[in-house]
Short mmCIF file of C-alpha atoms in Angstrom, two decimals:
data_model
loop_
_atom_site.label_atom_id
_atom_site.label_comp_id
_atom_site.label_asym_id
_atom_site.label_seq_id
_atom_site.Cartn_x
_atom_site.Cartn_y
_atom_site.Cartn_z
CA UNK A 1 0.00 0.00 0.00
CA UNK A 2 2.25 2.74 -1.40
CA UNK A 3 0.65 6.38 -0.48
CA UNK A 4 3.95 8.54 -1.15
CA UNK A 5 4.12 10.47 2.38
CA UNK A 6 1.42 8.18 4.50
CA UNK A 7 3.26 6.06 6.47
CA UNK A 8 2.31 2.58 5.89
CA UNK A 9 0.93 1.49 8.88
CA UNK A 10 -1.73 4.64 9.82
CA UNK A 11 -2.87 3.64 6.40
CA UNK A 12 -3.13 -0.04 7.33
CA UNK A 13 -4.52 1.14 10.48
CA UNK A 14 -7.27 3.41 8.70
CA UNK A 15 -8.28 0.92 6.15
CA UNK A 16 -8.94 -1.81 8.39
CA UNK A 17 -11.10 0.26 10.80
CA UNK A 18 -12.89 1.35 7.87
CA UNK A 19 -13.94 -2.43 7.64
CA UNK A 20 -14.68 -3.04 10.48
CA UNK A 21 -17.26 0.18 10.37
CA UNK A 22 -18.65 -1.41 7.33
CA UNK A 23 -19.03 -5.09 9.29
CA UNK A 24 -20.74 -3.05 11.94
CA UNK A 25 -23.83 -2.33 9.71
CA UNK A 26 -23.96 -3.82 6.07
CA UNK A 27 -25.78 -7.41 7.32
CA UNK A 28 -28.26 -5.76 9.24
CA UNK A 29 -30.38 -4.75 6.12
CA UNK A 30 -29.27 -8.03 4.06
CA UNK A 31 -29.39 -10.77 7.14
CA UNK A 32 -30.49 -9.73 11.05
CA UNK A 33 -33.28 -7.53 10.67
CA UNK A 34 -35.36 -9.57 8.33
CA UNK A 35 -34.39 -12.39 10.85
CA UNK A 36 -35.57 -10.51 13.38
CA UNK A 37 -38.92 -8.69 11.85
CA UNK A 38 -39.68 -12.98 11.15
CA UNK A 39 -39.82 -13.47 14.80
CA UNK A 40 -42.12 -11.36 15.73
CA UNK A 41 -45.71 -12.81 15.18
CA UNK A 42 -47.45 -9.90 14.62
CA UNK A 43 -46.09 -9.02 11.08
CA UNK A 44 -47.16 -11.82 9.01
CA UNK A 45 -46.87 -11.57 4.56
CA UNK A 46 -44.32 -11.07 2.44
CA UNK A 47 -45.49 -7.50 1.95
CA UNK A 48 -45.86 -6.88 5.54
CA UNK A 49 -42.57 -7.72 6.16
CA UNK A 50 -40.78 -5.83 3.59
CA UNK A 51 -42.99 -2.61 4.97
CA UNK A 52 -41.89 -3.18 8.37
CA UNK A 53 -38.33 -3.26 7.32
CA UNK A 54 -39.12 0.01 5.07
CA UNK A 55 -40.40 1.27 8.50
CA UNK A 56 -36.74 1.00 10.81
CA UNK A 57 -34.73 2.10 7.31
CA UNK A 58 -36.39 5.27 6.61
CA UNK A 59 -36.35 6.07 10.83
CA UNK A 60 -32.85 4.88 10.87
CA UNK A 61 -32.17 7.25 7.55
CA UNK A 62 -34.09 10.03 10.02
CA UNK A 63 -31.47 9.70 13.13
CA UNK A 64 -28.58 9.09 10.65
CA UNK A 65 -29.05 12.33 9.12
CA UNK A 66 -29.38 14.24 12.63
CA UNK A 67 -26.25 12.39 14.16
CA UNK A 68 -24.46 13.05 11.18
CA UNK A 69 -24.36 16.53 11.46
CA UNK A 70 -23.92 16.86 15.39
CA UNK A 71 -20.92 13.84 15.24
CA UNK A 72 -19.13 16.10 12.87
CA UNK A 73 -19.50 19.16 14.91
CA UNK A 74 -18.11 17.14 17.61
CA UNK A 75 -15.77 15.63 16.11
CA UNK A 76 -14.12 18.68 14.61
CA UNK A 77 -14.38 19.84 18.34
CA UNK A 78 -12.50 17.60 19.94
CA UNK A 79 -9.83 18.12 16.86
CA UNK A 80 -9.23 21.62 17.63
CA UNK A 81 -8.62 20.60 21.48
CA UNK A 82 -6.62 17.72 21.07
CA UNK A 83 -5.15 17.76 17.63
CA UNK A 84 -6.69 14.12 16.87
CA UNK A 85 -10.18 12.31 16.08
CA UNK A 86 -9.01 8.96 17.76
CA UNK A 87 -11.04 9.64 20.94
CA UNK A 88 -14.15 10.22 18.50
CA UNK A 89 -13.56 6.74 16.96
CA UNK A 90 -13.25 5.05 20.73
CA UNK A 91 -16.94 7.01 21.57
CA UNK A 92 -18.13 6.05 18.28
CA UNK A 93 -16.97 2.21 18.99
CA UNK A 94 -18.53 2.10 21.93
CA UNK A 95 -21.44 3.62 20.87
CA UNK A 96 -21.84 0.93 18.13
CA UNK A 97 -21.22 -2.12 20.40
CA UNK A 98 -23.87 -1.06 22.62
CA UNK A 99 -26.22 -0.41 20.25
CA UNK A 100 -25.63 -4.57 18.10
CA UNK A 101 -26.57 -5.31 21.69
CA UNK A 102 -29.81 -3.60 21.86
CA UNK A 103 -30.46 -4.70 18.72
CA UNK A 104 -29.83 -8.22 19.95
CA UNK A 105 -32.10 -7.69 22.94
CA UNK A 106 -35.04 -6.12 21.10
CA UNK A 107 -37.91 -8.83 21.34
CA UNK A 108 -40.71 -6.98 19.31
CA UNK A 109 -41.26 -4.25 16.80
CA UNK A 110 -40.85 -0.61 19.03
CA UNK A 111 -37.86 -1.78 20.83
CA UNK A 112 -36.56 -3.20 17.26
CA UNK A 113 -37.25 0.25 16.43
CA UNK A 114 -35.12 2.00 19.06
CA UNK A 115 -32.52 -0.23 18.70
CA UNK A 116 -32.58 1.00 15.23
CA UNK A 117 -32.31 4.36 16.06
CA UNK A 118 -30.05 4.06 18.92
CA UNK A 119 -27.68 2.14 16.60
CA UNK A 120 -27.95 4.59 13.40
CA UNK A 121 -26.89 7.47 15.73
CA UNK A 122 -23.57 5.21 17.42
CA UNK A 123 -22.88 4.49 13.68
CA UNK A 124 -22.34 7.66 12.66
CA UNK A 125 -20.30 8.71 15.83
CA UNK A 126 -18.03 6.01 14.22
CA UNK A 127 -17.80 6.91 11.23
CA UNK A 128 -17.85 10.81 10.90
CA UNK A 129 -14.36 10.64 12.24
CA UNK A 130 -13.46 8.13 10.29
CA UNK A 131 -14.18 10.05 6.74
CA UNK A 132 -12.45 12.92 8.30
CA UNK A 133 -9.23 11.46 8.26
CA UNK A 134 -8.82 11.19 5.00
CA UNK A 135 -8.82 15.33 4.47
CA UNK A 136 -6.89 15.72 7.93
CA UNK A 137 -4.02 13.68 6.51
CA UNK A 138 -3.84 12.02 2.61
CA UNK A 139 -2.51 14.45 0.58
CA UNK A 140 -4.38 15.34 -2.77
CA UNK A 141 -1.97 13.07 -4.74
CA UNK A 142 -2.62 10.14 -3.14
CA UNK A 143 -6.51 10.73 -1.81
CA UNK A 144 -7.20 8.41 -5.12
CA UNK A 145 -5.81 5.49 -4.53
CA UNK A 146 -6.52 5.55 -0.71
CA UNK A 147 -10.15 6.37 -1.69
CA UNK A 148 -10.26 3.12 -3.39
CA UNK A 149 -8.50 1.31 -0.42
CA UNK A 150 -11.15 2.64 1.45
CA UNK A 151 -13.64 1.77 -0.96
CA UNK A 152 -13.03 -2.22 -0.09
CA UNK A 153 -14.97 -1.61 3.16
CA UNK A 154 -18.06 -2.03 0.77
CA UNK A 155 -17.01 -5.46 -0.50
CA UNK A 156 -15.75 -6.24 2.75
CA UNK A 157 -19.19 -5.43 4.10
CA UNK A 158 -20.40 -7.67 1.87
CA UNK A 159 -18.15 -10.37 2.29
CA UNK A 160 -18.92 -10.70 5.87
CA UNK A 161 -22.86 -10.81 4.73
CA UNK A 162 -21.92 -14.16 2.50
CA UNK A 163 -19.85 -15.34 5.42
CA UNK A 164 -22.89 -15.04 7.86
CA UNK A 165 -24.92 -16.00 5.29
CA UNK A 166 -23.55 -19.02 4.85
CA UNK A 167 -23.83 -20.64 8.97
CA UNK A 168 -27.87 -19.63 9.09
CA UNK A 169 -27.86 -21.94 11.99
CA UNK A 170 -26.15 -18.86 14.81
CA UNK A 171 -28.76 -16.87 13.62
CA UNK A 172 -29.57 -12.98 14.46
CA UNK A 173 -27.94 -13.37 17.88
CA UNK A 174 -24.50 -15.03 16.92
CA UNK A 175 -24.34 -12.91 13.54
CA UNK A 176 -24.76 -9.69 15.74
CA UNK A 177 -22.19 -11.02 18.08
CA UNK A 178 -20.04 -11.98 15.78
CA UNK A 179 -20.40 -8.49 13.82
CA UNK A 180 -19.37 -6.59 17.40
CA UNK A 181 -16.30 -8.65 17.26
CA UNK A 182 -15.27 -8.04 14.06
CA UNK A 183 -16.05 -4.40 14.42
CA UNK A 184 -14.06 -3.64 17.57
CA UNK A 185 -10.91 -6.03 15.98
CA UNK A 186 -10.80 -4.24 12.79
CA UNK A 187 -11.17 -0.82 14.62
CA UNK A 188 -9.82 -0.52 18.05
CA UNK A 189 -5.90 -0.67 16.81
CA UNK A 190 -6.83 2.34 14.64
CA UNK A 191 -7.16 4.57 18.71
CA UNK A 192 -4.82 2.64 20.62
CA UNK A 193 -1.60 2.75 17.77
CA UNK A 194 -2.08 6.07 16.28
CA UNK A 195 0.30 7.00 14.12
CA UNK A 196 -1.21 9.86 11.59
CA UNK A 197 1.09 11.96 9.88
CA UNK A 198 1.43 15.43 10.02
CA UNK A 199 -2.21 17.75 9.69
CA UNK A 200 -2.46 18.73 6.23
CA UNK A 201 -3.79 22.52 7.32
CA UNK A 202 -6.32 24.39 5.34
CA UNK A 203 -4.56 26.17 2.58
CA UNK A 204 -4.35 30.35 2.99
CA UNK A 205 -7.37 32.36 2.10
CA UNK A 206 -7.16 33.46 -1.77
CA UNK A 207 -6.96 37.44 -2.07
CA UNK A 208 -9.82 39.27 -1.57
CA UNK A 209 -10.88 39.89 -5.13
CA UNK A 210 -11.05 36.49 -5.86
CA UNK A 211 -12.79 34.96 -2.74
CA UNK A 212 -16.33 35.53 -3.84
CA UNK A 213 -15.71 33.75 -7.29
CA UNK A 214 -13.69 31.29 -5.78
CA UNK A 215 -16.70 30.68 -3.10
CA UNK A 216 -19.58 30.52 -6.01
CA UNK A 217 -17.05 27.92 -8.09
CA UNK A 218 -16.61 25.61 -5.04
CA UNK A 219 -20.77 25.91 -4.06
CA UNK A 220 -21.30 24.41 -7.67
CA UNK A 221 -19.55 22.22 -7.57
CA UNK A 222 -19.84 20.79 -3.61
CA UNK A 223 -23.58 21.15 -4.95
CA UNK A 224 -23.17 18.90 -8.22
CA UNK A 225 -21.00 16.14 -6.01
CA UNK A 226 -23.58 16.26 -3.41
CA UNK A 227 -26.65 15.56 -6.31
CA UNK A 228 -24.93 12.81 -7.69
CA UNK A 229 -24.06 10.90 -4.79
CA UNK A 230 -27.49 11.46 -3.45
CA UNK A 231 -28.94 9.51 -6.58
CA UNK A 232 -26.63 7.20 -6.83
CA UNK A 233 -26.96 6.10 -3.13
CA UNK A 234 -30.53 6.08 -3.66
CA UNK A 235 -29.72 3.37 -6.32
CA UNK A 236 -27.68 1.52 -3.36
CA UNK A 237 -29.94 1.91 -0.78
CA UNK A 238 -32.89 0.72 -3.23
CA UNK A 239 -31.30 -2.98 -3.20
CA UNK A 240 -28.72 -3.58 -0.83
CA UNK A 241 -30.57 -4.06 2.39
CA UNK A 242 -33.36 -5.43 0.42
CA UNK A 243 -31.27 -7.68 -0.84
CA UNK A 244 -33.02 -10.95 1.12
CA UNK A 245 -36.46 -9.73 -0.07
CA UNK A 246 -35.09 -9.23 -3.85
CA UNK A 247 -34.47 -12.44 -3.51
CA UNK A 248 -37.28 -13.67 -2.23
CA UNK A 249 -40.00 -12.09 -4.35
CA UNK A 250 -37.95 -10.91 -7.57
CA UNK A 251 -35.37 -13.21 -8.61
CA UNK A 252 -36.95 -16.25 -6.62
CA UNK A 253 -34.26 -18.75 -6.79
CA UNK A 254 -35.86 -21.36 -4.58
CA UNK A 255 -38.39 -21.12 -2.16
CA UNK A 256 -36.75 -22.17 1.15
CA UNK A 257 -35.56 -20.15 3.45
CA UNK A 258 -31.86 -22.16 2.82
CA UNK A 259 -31.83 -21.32 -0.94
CA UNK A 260 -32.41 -17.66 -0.25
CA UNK A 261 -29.28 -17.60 2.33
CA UNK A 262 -27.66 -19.06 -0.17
CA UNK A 263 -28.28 -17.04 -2.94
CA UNK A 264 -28.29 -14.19 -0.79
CA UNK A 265 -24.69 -15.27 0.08
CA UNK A 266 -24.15 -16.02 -3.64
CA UNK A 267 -24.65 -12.45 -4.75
CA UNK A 268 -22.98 -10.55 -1.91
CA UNK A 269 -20.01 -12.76 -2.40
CA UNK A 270 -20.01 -11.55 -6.17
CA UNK A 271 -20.63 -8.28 -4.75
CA UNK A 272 -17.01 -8.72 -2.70
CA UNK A 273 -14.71 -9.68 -5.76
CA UNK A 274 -16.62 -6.94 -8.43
CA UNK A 275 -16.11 -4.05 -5.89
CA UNK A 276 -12.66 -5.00 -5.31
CA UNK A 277 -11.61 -4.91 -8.42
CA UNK A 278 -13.77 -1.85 -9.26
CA UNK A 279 -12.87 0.33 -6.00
CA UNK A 280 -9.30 -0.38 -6.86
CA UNK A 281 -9.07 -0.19 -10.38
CA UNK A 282 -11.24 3.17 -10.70
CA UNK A 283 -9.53 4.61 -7.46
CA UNK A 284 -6.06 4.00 -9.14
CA UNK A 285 -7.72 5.61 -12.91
CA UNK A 286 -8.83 8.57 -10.95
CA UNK A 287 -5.56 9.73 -10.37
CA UNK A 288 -4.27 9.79 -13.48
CA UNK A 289 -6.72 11.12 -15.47
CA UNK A 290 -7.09 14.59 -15.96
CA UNK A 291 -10.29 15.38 -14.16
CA UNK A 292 -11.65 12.86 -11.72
CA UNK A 293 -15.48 14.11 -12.72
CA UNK A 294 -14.87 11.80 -16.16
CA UNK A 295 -14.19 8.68 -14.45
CA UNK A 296 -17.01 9.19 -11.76
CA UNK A 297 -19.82 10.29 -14.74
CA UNK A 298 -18.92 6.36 -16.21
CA UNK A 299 -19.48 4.99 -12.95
CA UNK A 300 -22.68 6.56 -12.42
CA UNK A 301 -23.64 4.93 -16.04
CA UNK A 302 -22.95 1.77 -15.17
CA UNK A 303 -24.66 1.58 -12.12
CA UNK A 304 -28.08 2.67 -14.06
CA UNK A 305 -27.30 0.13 -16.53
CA UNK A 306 -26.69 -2.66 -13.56
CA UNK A 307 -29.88 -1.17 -11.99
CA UNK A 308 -31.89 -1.58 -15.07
CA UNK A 309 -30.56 -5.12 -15.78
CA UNK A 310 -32.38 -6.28 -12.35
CA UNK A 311 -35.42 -4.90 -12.43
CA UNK A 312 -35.86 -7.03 -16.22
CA UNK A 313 -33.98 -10.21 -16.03
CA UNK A 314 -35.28 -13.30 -15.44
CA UNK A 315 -32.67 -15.55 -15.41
CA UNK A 316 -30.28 -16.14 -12.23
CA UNK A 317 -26.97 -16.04 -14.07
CA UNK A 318 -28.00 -12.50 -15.17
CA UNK A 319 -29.26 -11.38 -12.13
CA UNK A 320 -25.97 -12.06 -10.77
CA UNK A 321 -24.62 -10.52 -13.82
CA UNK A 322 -26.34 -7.27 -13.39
CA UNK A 323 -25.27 -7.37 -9.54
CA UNK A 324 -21.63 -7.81 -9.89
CA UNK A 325 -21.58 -4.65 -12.81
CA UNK A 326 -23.77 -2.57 -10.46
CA UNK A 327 -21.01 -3.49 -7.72
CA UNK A 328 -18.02 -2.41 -9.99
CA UNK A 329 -19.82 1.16 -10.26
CA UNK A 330 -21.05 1.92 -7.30
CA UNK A 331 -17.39 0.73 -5.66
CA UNK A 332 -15.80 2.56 -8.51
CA UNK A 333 -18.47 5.97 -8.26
CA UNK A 334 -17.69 6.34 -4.30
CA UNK A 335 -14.16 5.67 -4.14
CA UNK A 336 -14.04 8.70 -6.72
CA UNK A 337 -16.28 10.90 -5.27
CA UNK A 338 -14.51 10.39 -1.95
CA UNK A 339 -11.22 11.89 -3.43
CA UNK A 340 -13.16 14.50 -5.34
CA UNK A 341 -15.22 15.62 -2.31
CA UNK A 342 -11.99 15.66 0.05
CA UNK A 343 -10.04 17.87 -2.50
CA UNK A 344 -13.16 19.81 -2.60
CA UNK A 345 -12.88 21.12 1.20
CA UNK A 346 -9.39 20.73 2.08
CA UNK A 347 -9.17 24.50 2.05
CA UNK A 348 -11.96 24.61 4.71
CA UNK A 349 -11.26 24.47 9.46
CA UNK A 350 -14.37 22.81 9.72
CA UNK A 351 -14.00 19.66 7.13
CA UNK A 352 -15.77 17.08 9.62
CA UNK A 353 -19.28 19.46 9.66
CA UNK A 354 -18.79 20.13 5.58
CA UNK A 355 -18.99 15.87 5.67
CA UNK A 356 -21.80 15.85 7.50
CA UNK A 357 -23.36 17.86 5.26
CA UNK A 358 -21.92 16.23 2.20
CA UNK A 359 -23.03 12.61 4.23
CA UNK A 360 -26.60 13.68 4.37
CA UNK A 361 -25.92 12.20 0.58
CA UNK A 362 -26.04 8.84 2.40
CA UNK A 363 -28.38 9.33 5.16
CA UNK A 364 -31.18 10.30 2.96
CA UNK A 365 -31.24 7.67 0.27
CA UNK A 366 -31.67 5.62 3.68
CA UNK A 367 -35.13 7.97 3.86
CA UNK A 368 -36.31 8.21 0.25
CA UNK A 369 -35.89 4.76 -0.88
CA UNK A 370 -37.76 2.56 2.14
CA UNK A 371 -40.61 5.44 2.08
CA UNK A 372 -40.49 4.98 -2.17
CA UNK A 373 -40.66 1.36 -1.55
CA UNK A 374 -44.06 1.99 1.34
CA UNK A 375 -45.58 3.64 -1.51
CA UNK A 376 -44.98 1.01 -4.69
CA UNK A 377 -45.90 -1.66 -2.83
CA UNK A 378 -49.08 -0.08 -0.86
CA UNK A 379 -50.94 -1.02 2.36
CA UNK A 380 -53.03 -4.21 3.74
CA UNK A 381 -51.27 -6.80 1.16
CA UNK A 382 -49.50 -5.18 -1.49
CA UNK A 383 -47.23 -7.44 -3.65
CA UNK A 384 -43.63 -7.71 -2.60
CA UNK A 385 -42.62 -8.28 -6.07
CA UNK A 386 -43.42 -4.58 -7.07
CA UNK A 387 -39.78 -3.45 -5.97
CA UNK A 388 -39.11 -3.72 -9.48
CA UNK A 389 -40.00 -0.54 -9.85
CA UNK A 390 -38.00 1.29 -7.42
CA UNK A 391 -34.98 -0.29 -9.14
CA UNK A 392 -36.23 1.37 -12.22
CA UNK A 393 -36.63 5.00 -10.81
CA UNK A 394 -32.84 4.29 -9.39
CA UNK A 395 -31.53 3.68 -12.99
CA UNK A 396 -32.94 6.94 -13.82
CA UNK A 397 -31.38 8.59 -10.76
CA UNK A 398 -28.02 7.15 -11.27
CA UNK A 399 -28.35 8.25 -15.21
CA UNK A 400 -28.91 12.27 -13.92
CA UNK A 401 -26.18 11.43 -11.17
CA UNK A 402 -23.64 10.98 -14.14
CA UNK A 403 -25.04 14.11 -15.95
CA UNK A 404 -24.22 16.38 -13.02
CA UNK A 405 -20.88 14.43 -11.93
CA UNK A 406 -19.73 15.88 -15.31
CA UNK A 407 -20.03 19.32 -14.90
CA UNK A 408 -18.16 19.16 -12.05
CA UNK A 409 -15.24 21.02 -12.66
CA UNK A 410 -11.91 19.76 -10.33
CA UNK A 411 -8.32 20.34 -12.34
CA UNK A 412 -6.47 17.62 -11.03
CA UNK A 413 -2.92 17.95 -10.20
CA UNK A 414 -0.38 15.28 -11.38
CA UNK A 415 2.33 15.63 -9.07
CA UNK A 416 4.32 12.42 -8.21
CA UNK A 417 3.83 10.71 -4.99
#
């Protein structure tokens, strides 16, 4: 992992508790919550259960986008006073183990629903400091590559779904223990062996007579990045913690509860090895193209193309097709914009608020889609199967997403590193 000035192991350090953040919440969606909403005898049907879940996303999506904002003010806080996030990410950790063991506790739908929204607030104490890092300390040459070192947490999140995925028998209980685990393993080192490098400082003002055209040119374009990644994580959060019920009611593989683990595992385990090799592979482009805004506009197309592939094919080998492609772009599409948003503000003192406001960009799709989904498929019965639809409004989304990631207008420099 060669980041020209980062020494090697903060950036080992930072990638791995990026994973483990990722662990924390990816199988909730995909694995424990349906598990849990099954136990409860009260929501009975295939659409009932798919609206409940709709329910504790979009009131997650509601306390994610509050805590995002106040765990960045914090967080930048505690920055100015000590010089360091690392006692954010131990509050955040904490936080987040407490809350996998509400959500282990919760025996029926309201305290499934605090648990949600106790947990969705701890997650974001986690990772608000977490994003930060990468403007406190990766130089612009190099916020590329680690962007799409970053950007394996998503595979990695979805690795550990296939991996849970694949021993049903622990169920919800063992996979949430074994997520708190995982997530204080992967993170913990990152707060007890700090070793940053030097602040990168926000640059001098620019003289006066160009600060007010240098302010509209940077609202632009913070305002086109923030558009696009709001669509296309409407696109993501349209299908990835559905992901059991796609399955289910859409691609129907097999009708036992077994054969949709396992083709739930299946598909997040194709997930893994196309985001890999897209997160990498587009991080590492990035870089060396001219402007980053080209290379995030094709990722945006192809994950409207991969959204449009599953809401029409029929056949399994497709579907899993269409769900590795729409893996490589969205890996590919936030690994970019995470260097192209950190470049963005790494003029500004108060970068941890400015990505809380950028962040809203994936609290909200955790709104929109679940109370898009309430709607398609309707009250007292509705059919399951009409997610479809959903998935087609997303390909549309992620088709404007690429229009306005490629107006963005970023020079980007080529020094070595």
């Amino acid at each position: 992992m060669a980041l020209g000035a980062t020494p090697r192991r903060f950036a080992i350090l930072y990638v791995l508790a990026m994973f483990g953040a990722f662990i924390a919440f990816m199988p909730l969606g995909a694995l424990v919550l349906p598990a849990k909403i099954a136990q409860i005898d009260a929501i009975d049907g295939s659409a009932a259960q798919v609206q409940a879940l709709s329910w504790l996303l979009a009131a997650g999506g509601v306390m994610a986008a509050v805590g995002n904002i106040g765990a960045g003010y914090l967080s930048d806080m505690l920055y100015r006073r000590h010089g360091d996030r690392r006692r954010m990410v131990l509050i955040g950790l904490t936080a987040v183990v407490a809350a996998l063991g509400a959500l282990a506790a919760a025996q029926d739908f309201a305290e499934l629903m605090l648990a949600v929204l106790a947990f969705q607030l701890a997650l974001n104490g986690l990772l608000s400091p977490l994003f930060a890092l990468m403007v406190d300390h990766i130089p612009d040459a190099a916020k590329g590559r680690m962007a799409g070192w970053l950007g394996l947490a998503l595979p990695v999140g979805s690795l550990s779904v296939a991996g849970l995925a694949a021993v049903p028998s622990i169920g919800p209980l063992g996979q949430l223990g074994a997520m708190a685990v995982a997530t204080v393993v992967l993170v913990a080192p990152l707060a007890l062996f700090w070793s940053a490098p030097a602040r990168i400082e926000p640059s001098v003002a620019p003289p006066a007579s160009d600060t007010a055209r240098d302010r509209t040119g940077l609202a632009g374009n913070f305002a086109l990045a923030w558009i696009a990644r709001l669509l296309v994580q409407f696109a993501a959060a349209a299908i990835l913690p559905y992901l059991y019920y796609y399955v289910a009611y859409v691609a129907r593989p097999g009708a036992s509860a077994t054969a949709i683990s396992a083709a739930v595992g299946l598909l997040s385990l194709a997930f893994t090895i196309a985001s890999v090799l897209g997160g990498l592979l587009v991080g590492w482009l990035s870089d060396h193209a001219r402007h980053r805004q080209v290379v995030l506009s094709g990722s945006a197309v192809l994950v409207a193309i991969s959204m449009a592939m599953l809401a029409v094919m029929a056949l399994w080998p497709l579907v899993v097709m269409a769900y590795a492609l729409f893996a490589i772009g969205l890996a590919g599409f936030l690994a970019v914009d995470s260097a192209l948003v950190a470049q963005l503000i790494s003029a500004s003192a108060r970068r941890a608020t400015l990505l809380g406001v950028m962040n809203l960009t994936n609290t909200l799709p955790g709104i929109l889609a679940p109370l898009v989904t309430l709607a398609v498929i309707g009250d007292g019965g509705g059919d399951a199967g009409r997610m479809i639809i959903v998935l087609q409004l997303s390909a549309v989304g992620a088709l404007v997403a690429a229009g306005c990631a490629g107006l963005i207008r970023v020079p980007i420099s080529k020094r070595p590193c």
